[in-house]
Amino acid sequence: MSLLKSNGVLILSPRVIALFLLLILFSSFCVLYSLTSGSVDIGLARVVEIILGDNEGMQGKVIMELRLPRVLSGFLVGGMLALAGALMQVLLKNPLAEPYVLGVSGGASVCALLAMMAGIAGAWLNIAAFVGALFSILLVFGLARLGGSWNPLRVLLTGIVVASGWGALVSFLLAVSPATQIHGMLFWLMGDLEYARNFKLGLAVLFCGFVISMLIARGLNLMARGDNQAAALGVSVDHLRYVVYFLASMLTATAVMQAGNIGFIGLIVPHLVRLLLGSDHRILIPVSVLLGGSLLVIADTLARTIIAPQQLPVGVLTAMIGVPLFLFLLQTTMLKSRS
Amino acid sequence: MSLLAVKDLSISIGSLPICTSFDFELQCDEYWGVLGGNGIGKTTLLNTLAGLRSAESGDIRIDGLALHQWKKKQLACTLGLLFQDSVDTFPTTVLETALTGRYPHLSFLSLEGQEDIELANQALSDVALDELTERQVDTLSGGERRRLALATLLVQNPRLWLLDEPTNHLDLHHQINLLNLIIDKVKANRGALLMVLHDVNLVMRFCTHVMMMIDHNNIICGPVAEVLSTENLSLLYQHPIKKIQSDGGSFFLPE
C-alpha cells in the first residue's frame, strides 16, 4: 500500500490527514487510560479535571507528581526509540537494525552498573548512563571511520562486536556485585520507567530529533535506496550520514539514560509501519514516533498493574506485546502480497 | 564547449590502476559506447566521472565547471547515472521509485506535486510499466526493475547520461525500444551519452563514438567507423572476432 496514488493525490491527502488524526486520538487515549490505572483508582473524568487545573487533594498529587511524569516520559522514550530505530535502519541499510545495535545501550549499562556499585542513585545514575552511551557512540564511530570510506556492513559489525564486549562487561559486573544490588541492576538492564521523571529533557530531545528528521526525510527516502543512488540524485550523502548517526545516537542515549534497555520498540515499530504504510519517511517518522510512544505507554501501564502491587520491568512487556503483534502482521502482509 | 572534459585523469582501486593520464572529451549530440572486458574498470570510470568516487589525479569538467565545484543537486540536474544494480532493502512502490528522479529538481522542503507525478507516470508509460505503478518493487522481475531504473533516470532528465550496462536483463524488444527512447531523449535535450555495453552490435547501431578500455595505459577512443575493427576488438577481448556483412550492414561475432 502506498499513500501516494497515481491519480495525483499528494502526501497531504485526506487519507493521510485522517490517519494522523486517528493516531493522535489513539495516543491521547493511551496516555489518558494509563493515567487512570494504578493502585489508586481514579476515573477518566477526574483525570481530565486534574490535568485541566483542579489538582487539589491526594488524587491530584498522585496524577500530577507520580503518574503524569512517568506516563509522559514513557511516551517520549517510546517515541525516541522508534525514531532512532527508523534512522538506524536507513543508515545501516538493514531492516533488522535497531537503536541498540551499535552498542549505545551496552556502554550505558556498564556505566550505570558501575555507578550502582559505587552507591550512586537518582539523577546521577542517569548521567552515568548517558556518559557511557556517549562514550560508546564515539568509540564505534571512531573505529568505523578508521578504515577510510563508510561501509554500512563494517559499521554494523563494529557496533555488534563492541556491543557484545559491553555485554561481557555487564555479565562480569553482575557476577561480582553483592546480592542485595542484583535486583535493582537487573531491573535497570531490562528497562524500567520507575525513575523516568524528567520528561522536559526527553521532550526537548525528541522535538529536536523529530524536526531534524522531518527536514531530511526526503533525503532519507533516497538513502534507503543505496548511498550511491542517493548521491547520484543529488543528496549530500556524507553529511547526511553523520547527521543521521548522531541524531539516532543522541535519541538512543537519552532514552537509555531515562529508562534503561527497552527492547523491541525501536526494531518493531518502524518495521511495522513500513509493512503497513511503505517507506516514505515523511509518513514513517511521525507515525513511528506516535506508535512507539503509545506502545510503550500501554506496556508500562500493564507492567504497573498486571501483578500489582508488584511491578514488572516494562522491557518484558514490550517484548510480550511486540512479538506476537509483529509476527501476526508479518504473516498477514506476506499472505496478502502472495495472493 | 564540451559537455564532459577529462584531462590527465588517473584512477586506481587500491594498487590496481584503472586508467593513467587519460584525456577524453564528450561533445553534445555524441553517443559513446564503452567496451571492455570484465573487471577492467568501466563502472569505476563511470562512477568517477559522476563524482561518486574521487580520482587519484586529473581534472574532470562538466559543462566547463570542475566537478567538485558543482552543487550536488545542480549536478544531478545535469548529469544522470544508471547503476548496474538497484538496491531494494525497504518496501517501496514503482511510482515512489520513479518519483525519486525529481529530487534534484525540487527545492529543500517542497512536496512532490501534480506535475511531478505526471512526469513520473509519463516516464513509466514510456518504459511500459504504467500498469504496475502501485506494485511493490521487490515483486518485479529483473527486466522490469531495469526499466524502472531507466524510468527514474528519464524523470531525472539530465543532459549528460552515463549508463552502466543499460540493457542488462532486458529482452531483445526492450533493448532496442529503450535504447531508442534514451537516444531520442538525449537528442531532445541536446545532451550526450556514455554507456557501457557488452554487445558490440548495439554499439554499432546506437553509438557515434566508442571507447575501448584495453588496459589502463591503452584506452582507444574515436568514431565508431574508425575505431571499431576486428583487430581492436580481438585485442580488447583477447578473443578472435570476425566481421560479417549482411543486409547492407556489418556485424561482429566471436569466432
Coordinates of C-alpha atoms in Angstrom, one line a residue:
Chain A
M1 CA 0.0 0.0 0.0
S2 CA 1.2 3.4 -0.8
L3 CA 0.0 6.8 0.3
L4 CA 0.9 8.3 -3.0
K5 CA -1.8 7.4 -5.5
S6 CA -1.1 7.6 -9.2
N7 CA -4.2 9.6 -9.8
G8 CA -2.4 12.6 -8.2
V9 CA -3.3 12.5 -4.5
L10 CA -0.4 14.1 -2.7
I11 CA 1.4 13.4 0.6
L12 CA -1.1 15.5 2.5
S13 CA -4.1 13.7 1.1
P14 CA -7.3 13.4 3.2
R15 CA -6.4 9.8 3.8
V16 CA -3.0 10.8 5.4
I17 CA -4.6 13.5 7.5
A18 CA -7.3 11.1 8.7
L19 CA -4.6 8.6 9.6
F20 CA -2.7 11.2 11.7
L21 CA -5.8 12.4 13.4
L22 CA -6.7 8.8 14.3
L23 CA -3.2 8.1 15.6
I24 CA -3.2 11.3 17.7
L25 CA -6.5 10.2 19.2
F26 CA -5.2 6.8 19.9
S27 CA -2.1 8.2 21.5
S28 CA -4.1 10.5 23.7
F29 CA -6.4 7.6 24.7
C30 CA -3.4 5.5 25.7
V31 CA -2.0 8.3 27.8
L32 CA -5.3 9.0 29.5
Y33 CA -6.0 5.3 30.1
S34 CA -2.6 4.9 31.6
L35 CA -3.3 7.9 33.9
T36 CA -6.4 6.3 35.2
S37 CA -4.9 2.9 36.1
G38 CA -2.8 2.1 39.1
S39 CA -3.0 1.3 42.8
V40 CA -5.4 4.2 43.4
D41 CA -8.4 4.1 41.1
I42 CA -9.1 7.5 39.5
G43 CA -11.9 7.9 37.0
L44 CA -11.3 9.3 33.5
A45 CA -13.4 12.3 34.2
R46 CA -11.5 13.1 37.3
V47 CA -8.1 12.7 35.5
V48 CA -9.2 15.2 32.9
E49 CA -10.3 17.6 35.6
I50 CA -7.0 17.3 37.4
I51 CA -4.9 17.8 34.2
L52 CA -7.0 20.9 33.4
G53 CA -6.0 22.5 36.6
D54 CA -8.2 21.2 39.5
N55 CA -5.4 19.2 41.1
E56 CA -6.4 19.5 44.8
G57 CA -6.1 16.6 47.2
M58 CA -4.4 13.2 47.2
Q59 CA -5.7 12.2 43.7
G60 CA -4.3 15.4 42.2
K61 CA -0.9 14.6 43.8
V62 CA -0.9 11.1 42.5
I63 CA -1.7 12.2 39.0
M64 CA 0.5 15.3 38.7
E65 CA 3.5 14.1 40.7
L66 CA 3.6 10.4 40.1
R67 CA 1.7 9.2 37.1
L68 CA 1.8 12.1 34.6
P69 CA 5.7 12.5 34.6
R70 CA 6.0 8.7 34.3
V71 CA 3.5 8.4 31.5
L72 CA 4.8 11.3 29.6
S73 CA 8.4 10.1 29.9
G74 CA 7.3 6.7 28.8
F75 CA 5.6 8.2 25.7
L76 CA 8.7 10.2 24.9
V77 CA 11.1 7.3 25.4
G78 CA 9.0 5.1 23.2
G79 CA 8.9 7.9 20.5
M80 CA 12.7 8.4 20.7
L81 CA 13.4 4.7 20.4
A82 CA 11.1 4.2 17.4
L83 CA 12.6 7.3 15.7
A84 CA 16.1 6.1 16.4
G85 CA 15.3 2.7 15.1
A86 CA 13.9 4.1 11.8
L87 CA 17.0 6.2 11.4
M88 CA 19.4 3.3 12.2
Q89 CA 17.7 1.1 9.7
V90 CA 18.2 3.6 6.9
L91 CA 21.8 4.4 8.0
L92 CA 22.8 0.8 8.0
K93 CA 20.6 -0.3 5.1
N94 CA 19.3 -3.1 7.3
P95 CA 15.7 -3.6 8.2
L96 CA 16.9 -5.5 11.3
A97 CA 18.9 -2.6 12.7
E98 CA 17.6 -1.1 16.0
P99 CA 18.7 1.7 18.3
Y100 CA 20.9 -0.5 20.5
V101 CA 22.7 -2.3 17.6
L102 CA 25.8 -0.1 17.7
G103 CA 26.4 -0.7 21.4
V104 CA 24.9 2.5 22.8
S105 CA 22.9 0.7 25.4
G106 CA 25.8 -1.5 26.3
G107 CA 28.0 1.4 27.1
A108 CA 25.2 3.0 29.1
S109 CA 24.6 -0.3 31.0
V110 CA 28.2 -0.7 32.1
C111 CA 28.5 2.9 33.4
A112 CA 25.1 2.6 35.1
L113 CA 26.0 -0.6 36.8
L114 CA 29.4 0.8 37.9
A115 CA 27.5 3.8 39.3
M116 CA 25.1 1.5 41.2
M117 CA 28.0 -0.4 42.6
A118 CA 29.5 2.8 43.8
G119 CA 26.2 3.5 45.5
I120 CA 25.1 6.3 43.2
A121 CA 21.4 6.7 42.7
G122 CA 18.8 9.1 41.2
A123 CA 19.7 11.7 38.6
W124 CA 23.5 10.8 38.8
L125 CA 22.7 7.3 37.7
N126 CA 21.0 8.7 34.6
I127 CA 24.0 10.9 33.9
A128 CA 26.4 8.0 34.3
A129 CA 24.3 6.0 31.8
F130 CA 24.4 9.0 29.4
V131 CA 28.2 9.3 29.7
G132 CA 28.5 5.6 28.9
A133 CA 26.3 5.9 25.9
L134 CA 28.2 8.8 24.5
F135 CA 31.5 7.0 25.0
S136 CA 30.2 4.0 23.1
I137 CA 28.8 6.2 20.3
L138 CA 32.2 7.9 19.8
L139 CA 34.1 4.6 20.1
V140 CA 32.1 2.9 17.4
F141 CA 32.2 6.0 15.2
G142 CA 35.9 6.3 15.6
L143 CA 36.5 2.6 14.9
A144 CA 34.2 2.6 11.9
R145 CA 36.0 5.7 10.4
L146 CA 39.4 4.2 10.8
G147 CA 39.1 2.1 7.6
G148 CA 38.5 5.2 5.5
S149 CA 35.3 5.0 3.5
W150 CA 32.0 4.4 5.1
N151 CA 30.7 0.9 4.7
P152 CA 27.4 0.1 6.4
L153 CA 28.3 -3.5 6.9
R154 CA 31.6 -2.7 8.6
V155 CA 29.9 -0.1 10.9
L156 CA 27.2 -2.7 11.8
L157 CA 29.8 -5.4 12.5
T158 CA 31.9 -2.9 14.6
G159 CA 28.8 -1.9 16.5
I160 CA 27.8 -5.5 17.2
V161 CA 31.3 -6.5 18.3
V162 CA 31.5 -3.5 20.6
A163 CA 28.0 -4.3 21.9
S164 CA 29.0 -7.8 22.8
G165 CA 32.1 -6.5 24.5
W166 CA 29.9 -4.4 26.7
G167 CA 27.6 -7.4 27.2
A168 CA 30.5 -9.4 28.6
L169 CA 31.4 -6.5 30.9
V170 CA 27.8 -6.3 32.1
S171 CA 27.8 -10.0 32.9
F172 CA 31.1 -9.6 34.8
L173 CA 29.8 -6.7 36.8
L174 CA 26.7 -8.7 37.7
A175 CA 28.8 -11.6 38.8
V176 CA 30.9 -9.6 41.2
S177 CA 28.1 -7.4 42.6
P178 CA 26.6 -8.1 46.0
A179 CA 23.3 -9.9 46.0
T180 CA 21.5 -7.0 47.5
Q181 CA 22.1 -4.9 44.4
I182 CA 21.4 -7.5 41.8
H183 CA 17.6 -7.0 41.7
G184 CA 17.9 -3.3 41.1
M185 CA 20.6 -3.9 38.4
L186 CA 18.5 -6.4 36.6
F187 CA 15.5 -4.1 36.6
W188 CA 17.7 -1.4 35.1
L189 CA 19.0 -3.7 32.5
M190 CA 15.6 -5.0 31.5
G191 CA 14.3 -1.5 31.1
D192 CA 12.2 0.3 33.7
L193 CA 10.4 3.6 33.8
E194 CA 10.4 3.8 37.6
Y195 CA 13.0 6.6 37.7
A196 CA 12.0 8.3 34.4
R197 CA 10.7 11.6 35.8
N198 CA 12.4 14.2 33.8
F199 CA 10.1 14.5 30.8
K200 CA 11.3 18.0 29.9
L201 CA 14.6 16.7 28.7
G202 CA 13.0 13.9 26.7
L203 CA 10.6 16.4 25.2
A204 CA 13.3 18.7 24.1
V205 CA 15.4 15.9 22.6
L206 CA 12.5 14.2 20.8
F207 CA 11.2 17.5 19.5
C208 CA 14.6 18.5 18.0
G209 CA 15.2 15.0 16.7
F210 CA 11.8 14.9 15.1
V211 CA 12.1 18.3 13.4
I212 CA 15.5 17.5 12.0
S213 CA 14.4 14.1 10.8
M214 CA 11.4 15.6 9.0
L215 CA 13.6 18.1 7.3
I216 CA 15.9 15.4 6.0
A217 CA 13.1 12.9 5.3
R218 CA 13.2 13.2 1.5
G219 CA 17.0 12.6 1.6
L220 CA 16.4 9.6 3.8
N221 CA 14.0 8.2 1.2
L222 CA 16.8 8.3 -1.3
M223 CA 19.4 7.0 1.1
A224 CA 17.2 3.9 1.7
R225 CA 17.8 3.1 -2.0
G226 CA 21.5 2.9 -1.6
D227 CA 24.1 5.6 -0.8
N228 CA 25.4 5.7 -4.4
Q229 CA 21.9 6.1 -5.9
A230 CA 21.2 8.9 -3.4
A231 CA 24.4 10.6 -4.3
A232 CA 23.7 10.3 -8.0
L233 CA 20.4 12.1 -7.4
G234 CA 22.0 15.0 -5.6
V235 CA 21.9 14.0 -1.9
S236 CA 25.0 15.0 0.1
V237 CA 25.3 11.5 1.5
D238 CA 28.5 12.1 3.5
H239 CA 26.9 14.9 5.5
L240 CA 23.5 13.2 5.8
R241 CA 25.2 10.0 7.3
Y242 CA 26.8 12.0 10.1
V243 CA 23.6 13.8 10.9
V244 CA 21.7 10.5 11.0
Y245 CA 24.3 8.7 13.0
F246 CA 24.5 11.4 15.7
L247 CA 20.8 12.0 15.7
A248 CA 19.9 8.4 16.2
S249 CA 22.7 8.0 18.8
M250 CA 21.6 11.0 20.9
L251 CA 17.9 9.9 20.8
T252 CA 19.0 6.4 22.0
A253 CA 21.3 7.8 24.6
T254 CA 18.6 10.0 26.0
A255 CA 16.1 7.1 26.0
V256 CA 18.5 4.7 27.7
M257 CA 19.5 7.2 30.3
Q258 CA 15.9 7.6 31.4
A259 CA 14.6 4.0 31.1
G260 CA 17.4 1.5 30.6
N261 CA 17.2 -1.0 27.9
I262 CA 13.8 -1.3 26.5
G263 CA 13.9 -3.7 23.6
F264 CA 11.7 -4.3 20.6
I265 CA 10.1 -0.8 20.3
G266 CA 13.0 0.5 18.2
L267 CA 13.0 -2.6 16.0
I268 CA 9.4 -3.4 15.7
V269 CA 7.6 -0.1 15.4
P270 CA 9.4 1.3 12.3
H271 CA 9.4 -2.1 10.7
L272 CA 5.7 -2.4 11.4
V273 CA 5.0 1.0 9.9
R274 CA 7.0 0.1 6.8
L275 CA 4.9 -3.1 6.4
L276 CA 1.7 -1.2 6.7
L277 CA 2.4 2.2 5.0
G278 CA 5.5 1.8 3.0
S279 CA 8.9 3.6 3.4
D280 CA 8.2 7.2 2.7
H281 CA 10.0 8.8 5.8
R282 CA 7.7 11.8 5.8
I283 CA 5.0 9.5 6.9
L284 CA 7.1 6.8 8.5
I285 CA 8.8 9.1 11.0
P286 CA 5.7 10.8 12.6
V287 CA 3.7 7.6 12.6
S288 CA 6.6 5.7 14.2
V289 CA 7.0 8.3 17.0
L290 CA 3.3 8.3 17.8
L291 CA 3.0 4.5 17.7
G292 CA 6.3 3.9 19.6
G293 CA 5.1 6.3 22.3
S294 CA 1.7 4.7 22.6
L295 CA 3.1 1.1 22.6
L296 CA 5.5 1.9 25.5
V297 CA 2.7 3.7 27.5
I298 CA 0.5 0.6 27.1
A299 CA 3.3 -1.7 28.1
D300 CA 4.2 0.4 31.1
T301 CA 0.6 0.5 32.2
L302 CA 0.4 -3.3 32.1
A303 CA 3.8 -3.5 33.8
R304 CA 2.5 -1.4 36.7
T305 CA -0.9 -3.2 37.1
I306 CA -0.8 -6.7 35.8
I307 CA 0.5 -8.3 39.0
A308 CA 0.1 -5.2 41.3
P309 CA 1.3 -4.3 43.8
Q310 CA 4.4 -5.9 42.3
Q311 CA 5.8 -4.2 39.2
L312 CA 7.3 -5.8 36.2
P313 CA 10.1 -4.3 34.1
V314 CA 8.5 -2.7 31.1
G315 CA 11.0 -4.2 28.7
V316 CA 9.4 -7.6 29.4
L317 CA 6.0 -6.3 28.4
T318 CA 7.1 -4.5 25.2
A319 CA 8.5 -7.9 24.0
M320 CA 5.4 -9.8 25.1
I321 CA 3.1 -7.4 23.2
G322 CA 5.5 -6.7 20.3
V323 CA 6.5 -10.2 19.3
P324 CA 3.0 -11.7 18.6
L325 CA 1.8 -8.4 17.1
F326 CA 4.7 -8.3 14.7
L327 CA 4.5 -12.0 13.8
F328 CA 0.8 -11.6 13.1
L329 CA 1.4 -8.6 10.8
L330 CA 4.3 -10.3 9.1
Q331 CA 2.1 -13.3 8.3
T332 CA -0.9 -11.3 7.1
T333 CA 1.1 -8.9 4.9
M334 CA 3.0 -11.8 3.4
L335 CA -0.2 -13.7 2.6
K336 CA -1.6 -10.5 1.0
S337 CA 1.4 -9.9 -1.2
R338 CA 1.4 -13.5 -2.3
S339 CA -2.3 -13.5 -3.4
Chain B
M1 CA 32.2 23.7 -25.2
S2 CA 32.3 20.0 -24.4
L3 CA 29.8 18.7 -22.0
L4 CA 32.4 16.4 -20.3
A5 CA 36.1 17.1 -20.5
V6 CA 38.6 14.8 -18.8
K7 CA 42.3 15.8 -18.6
D8 CA 45.2 13.8 -17.3
L9 CA 42.9 11.5 -15.3
S10 CA 44.3 8.7 -13.2
I11 CA 42.1 6.3 -11.3
S12 CA 43.1 3.3 -9.3
I13 CA 41.4 0.9 -6.9
G14 CA 43.9 0.3 -4.2
S15 CA 47.0 -0.6 -6.1
L16 CA 45.2 -1.6 -9.2
P17 CA 45.3 1.2 -11.9
I18 CA 42.2 1.7 -14.0
C19 CA 43.5 4.5 -16.2
T20 CA 46.6 6.7 -16.2
S21 CA 46.8 10.1 -17.7
F22 CA 43.6 9.7 -19.6
D23 CA 42.3 12.5 -21.8
F24 CA 38.8 12.5 -23.2
E25 CA 36.1 14.9 -24.4
L26 CA 32.4 14.3 -24.9
Q27 CA 30.6 16.8 -27.0
C28 CA 26.8 17.5 -27.3
D29 CA 25.0 15.2 -29.6
E30 CA 27.6 12.5 -29.3
Y31 CA 26.7 8.9 -28.2
W32 CA 29.6 6.9 -26.8
G33 CA 29.7 3.2 -26.2
V34 CA 32.2 1.9 -23.6
L35 CA 33.6 -1.6 -24.3
G36 CA 35.9 -3.6 -22.1
G37 CA 36.5 -6.9 -20.5
N38 CA 35.2 -7.9 -17.1
G39 CA 36.8 -6.1 -14.2
I40 CA 38.7 -3.6 -16.4
G41 CA 37.2 -0.7 -14.5
K42 CA 34.3 0.5 -16.7
T43 CA 32.0 1.0 -13.7
T44 CA 34.7 2.7 -11.6
L45 CA 35.4 5.1 -14.5
L46 CA 31.7 5.9 -14.8
N47 CA 31.3 6.4 -11.0
T48 CA 34.4 8.7 -11.0
L49 CA 33.0 10.8 -13.9
A50 CA 29.8 11.1 -11.9
G51 CA 31.7 12.3 -8.8
L52 CA 30.8 9.3 -6.7
R53 CA 34.4 8.4 -6.0
S54 CA 37.5 10.6 -6.2
A55 CA 40.2 10.2 -8.8
E56 CA 43.8 9.9 -7.9
S57 CA 44.7 12.9 -10.0
G58 CA 43.4 14.8 -13.0
D59 CA 40.7 17.2 -13.9
I60 CA 37.1 16.4 -14.7
R61 CA 34.9 19.2 -16.0
I62 CA 31.1 19.0 -16.6
D63 CA 29.9 21.8 -18.9
G64 CA 33.0 23.7 -18.3
L65 CA 32.9 23.7 -14.5
A66 CA 35.2 21.4 -12.4
L67 CA 33.3 18.5 -10.9
H68 CA 34.0 19.4 -7.3
Q69 CA 32.7 22.9 -7.8
W70 CA 29.2 21.8 -8.7
K71 CA 26.4 21.9 -6.1
K72 CA 25.2 18.3 -5.7
K73 CA 21.6 19.0 -6.7
Q74 CA 22.6 21.1 -9.7
L75 CA 25.0 18.4 -10.8
A76 CA 22.2 15.8 -10.6
C77 CA 20.0 18.0 -12.8
T78 CA 22.8 18.0 -15.4
L79 CA 24.3 14.5 -15.0
G80 CA 22.4 11.3 -14.5
L81 CA 23.9 7.8 -13.8
L82 CA 22.2 4.5 -14.3
F83 CA 23.7 1.9 -12.0
Q84 CA 24.2 -1.8 -12.8
D85 CA 22.1 -2.9 -9.9
S86 CA 19.4 -1.3 -7.8
V87 CA 19.0 -1.7 -4.0
D88 CA 15.6 -2.6 -2.6
T89 CA 16.2 -3.2 1.1
F90 CA 13.0 -1.5 2.1
P91 CA 9.5 -1.8 0.7
T92 CA 8.6 0.8 -1.9
T93 CA 6.3 1.2 -4.9
V94 CA 7.1 1.6 -8.5
L95 CA 5.7 5.2 -8.6
E96 CA 7.6 6.2 -5.5
T97 CA 10.8 5.0 -7.0
A98 CA 10.2 6.8 -10.3
L99 CA 9.4 10.0 -8.4
T100 CA 12.9 10.0 -6.7
G101 CA 14.2 11.2 -10.1
R102 CA 12.5 14.5 -9.3
Y103 CA 14.6 15.0 -6.1
P104 CA 17.3 17.3 -7.6
H105 CA 14.6 19.4 -9.3
L106 CA 12.6 20.2 -6.2
S107 CA 13.6 22.7 -3.5
F108 CA 14.6 21.6 0.0
L109 CA 11.1 21.5 1.6
S110 CA 8.7 21.2 -1.3
L111 CA 6.4 18.2 -1.7
E112 CA 6.0 16.4 -5.0
G113 CA 3.1 18.0 -6.8
Q114 CA 0.7 17.0 -9.5
E115 CA 3.3 18.0 -12.2
D116 CA 5.9 15.7 -10.7
I117 CA 3.5 12.8 -10.6
E118 CA 2.6 13.3 -14.2
L119 CA 6.2 13.3 -15.2
A120 CA 6.8 10.1 -13.3
N121 CA 3.7 8.5 -14.8
Q122 CA 4.8 9.6 -18.3
A123 CA 8.2 8.0 -17.8
L124 CA 6.7 4.8 -16.5
S125 CA 4.4 4.6 -19.5
D126 CA 7.5 5.2 -21.8
V127 CA 9.1 2.1 -20.4
A128 CA 5.8 0.2 -20.5
L129 CA 5.4 0.0 -16.7
D130 CA 2.3 2.1 -16.5
E131 CA 0.2 -0.9 -15.4
L132 CA 2.4 -1.5 -12.4
T133 CA 2.7 1.9 -10.7
E134 CA 1.3 0.6 -7.4
R135 CA 3.3 -2.6 -7.3
Q136 CA 6.0 -3.2 -4.7
V137 CA 9.4 -3.0 -6.3
D138 CA 10.5 -6.4 -4.8
T139 CA 7.8 -8.2 -6.7
L140 CA 9.2 -7.0 -10.1
S141 CA 11.2 -9.2 -12.5
G142 CA 14.8 -8.3 -13.3
G143 CA 13.9 -6.7 -16.6
E144 CA 11.1 -4.7 -15.0
R145 CA 13.4 -3.4 -12.4
R146 CA 15.8 -2.4 -15.1
R147 CA 13.1 -0.5 -16.9
L148 CA 12.1 1.1 -13.6
A149 CA 15.7 2.3 -13.1
L150 CA 15.6 3.8 -16.6
A151 CA 12.3 5.4 -15.9
T152 CA 13.8 7.1 -12.8
L153 CA 16.6 8.4 -15.0
L154 CA 14.1 9.7 -17.6
V155 CA 12.3 11.5 -14.7
Q156 CA 15.7 13.0 -13.6
N157 CA 16.1 14.1 -17.2
P158 CA 19.8 15.1 -17.3
R159 CA 21.8 16.4 -20.3
L160 CA 24.7 14.1 -19.7
W161 CA 23.7 10.4 -19.4
L162 CA 26.1 7.8 -18.0
L163 CA 24.6 4.4 -18.3
D164 CA 26.2 1.2 -16.8
E165 CA 25.0 -1.7 -18.9
P166 CA 21.5 -0.4 -19.6
T167 CA 20.5 -3.5 -21.5
N168 CA 21.1 -5.9 -18.6
H169 CA 18.2 -8.3 -18.0
L170 CA 16.2 -6.8 -21.0
D171 CA 14.7 -8.9 -23.7
L172 CA 15.6 -8.0 -27.3
H173 CA 12.4 -6.0 -27.9
H174 CA 13.0 -3.8 -24.8
Q175 CA 16.7 -3.5 -25.5
I176 CA 16.0 -1.8 -28.9
N177 CA 13.0 0.1 -27.7
L178 CA 14.6 1.6 -24.6
L179 CA 17.9 2.5 -26.3
N180 CA 15.8 4.3 -29.0
L181 CA 13.9 6.0 -26.2
I182 CA 17.1 7.1 -24.5
I183 CA 18.7 8.4 -27.7
D184 CA 15.6 10.4 -28.5
K185 CA 15.6 11.9 -25.0
V186 CA 19.3 12.8 -25.2
K187 CA 18.7 14.3 -28.7
A188 CA 15.8 16.4 -27.4
N189 CA 18.0 17.8 -24.5
R190 CA 20.9 18.4 -26.9
G191 CA 22.8 16.3 -24.5
A192 CA 25.4 13.5 -24.7
L193 CA 25.5 9.8 -23.7
L194 CA 28.2 7.5 -22.4
M195 CA 27.1 3.9 -22.0
V196 CA 28.8 0.6 -21.0
L197 CA 27.7 -2.2 -23.3
H198 CA 28.8 -5.7 -23.8
D199 CA 27.1 -6.1 -27.2
V200 CA 29.4 -4.7 -29.9
N201 CA 26.5 -4.7 -32.4
L202 CA 24.4 -2.5 -30.2
V203 CA 27.3 0.0 -30.1
M204 CA 27.4 -0.2 -33.9
R205 CA 23.7 0.5 -34.1
F206 CA 23.3 3.3 -31.5
C207 CA 26.6 5.0 -30.9
T208 CA 28.6 7.6 -32.8
H209 CA 31.8 7.0 -30.9
V210 CA 33.4 4.2 -28.9
M211 CA 35.8 4.0 -26.0
M212 CA 37.7 0.7 -25.8
M213 CA 39.3 0.0 -22.5
I214 CA 42.1 -2.4 -23.3
D215 CA 44.2 -1.7 -20.3
H216 CA 45.0 1.3 -18.1
N217 CA 47.6 2.7 -20.4
N218 CA 45.7 1.9 -23.6
I219 CA 42.2 3.3 -23.9
I220 CA 41.2 3.7 -27.6
C221 CA 38.7 6.5 -28.3
G222 CA 37.2 7.6 -31.6
P223 CA 34.3 7.5 -34.0
V224 CA 32.8 4.0 -34.4
A225 CA 33.7 3.8 -38.1
E226 CA 37.4 4.4 -37.4
V227 CA 37.9 2.5 -34.2
L228 CA 35.6 -0.4 -34.2
S229 CA 37.6 -3.0 -36.2
T230 CA 38.2 -6.8 -35.8
E231 CA 41.8 -6.1 -34.8
N232 CA 40.9 -3.8 -32.0
L233 CA 38.1 -5.9 -30.8
S234 CA 40.2 -9.1 -30.8
L235 CA 42.8 -7.2 -28.8
L236 CA 40.2 -5.9 -26.4
Y237 CA 38.5 -9.2 -25.6
Q238 CA 41.6 -11.4 -26.1
H239 CA 39.5 -13.5 -28.4
P240 CA 39.3 -13.7 -32.2
I241 CA 36.4 -11.6 -33.6
K242 CA 35.1 -11.8 -37.1
K243 CA 33.1 -9.3 -39.1
I244 CA 30.1 -10.5 -41.1
Q245 CA 28.4 -8.4 -43.9
S246 CA 24.7 -8.8 -44.2
D247 CA 21.7 -6.8 -45.3
G248 CA 23.9 -3.8 -46.1
G249 CA 25.2 -3.7 -42.5
S250 CA 28.1 -5.4 -40.8
F251 CA 28.1 -7.4 -37.5
F252 CA 30.8 -8.6 -35.2
L253 CA 30.8 -12.1 -33.9
P254 CA 33.2 -14.1 -31.7
E255 CA 34.9 -17.0 -33.5

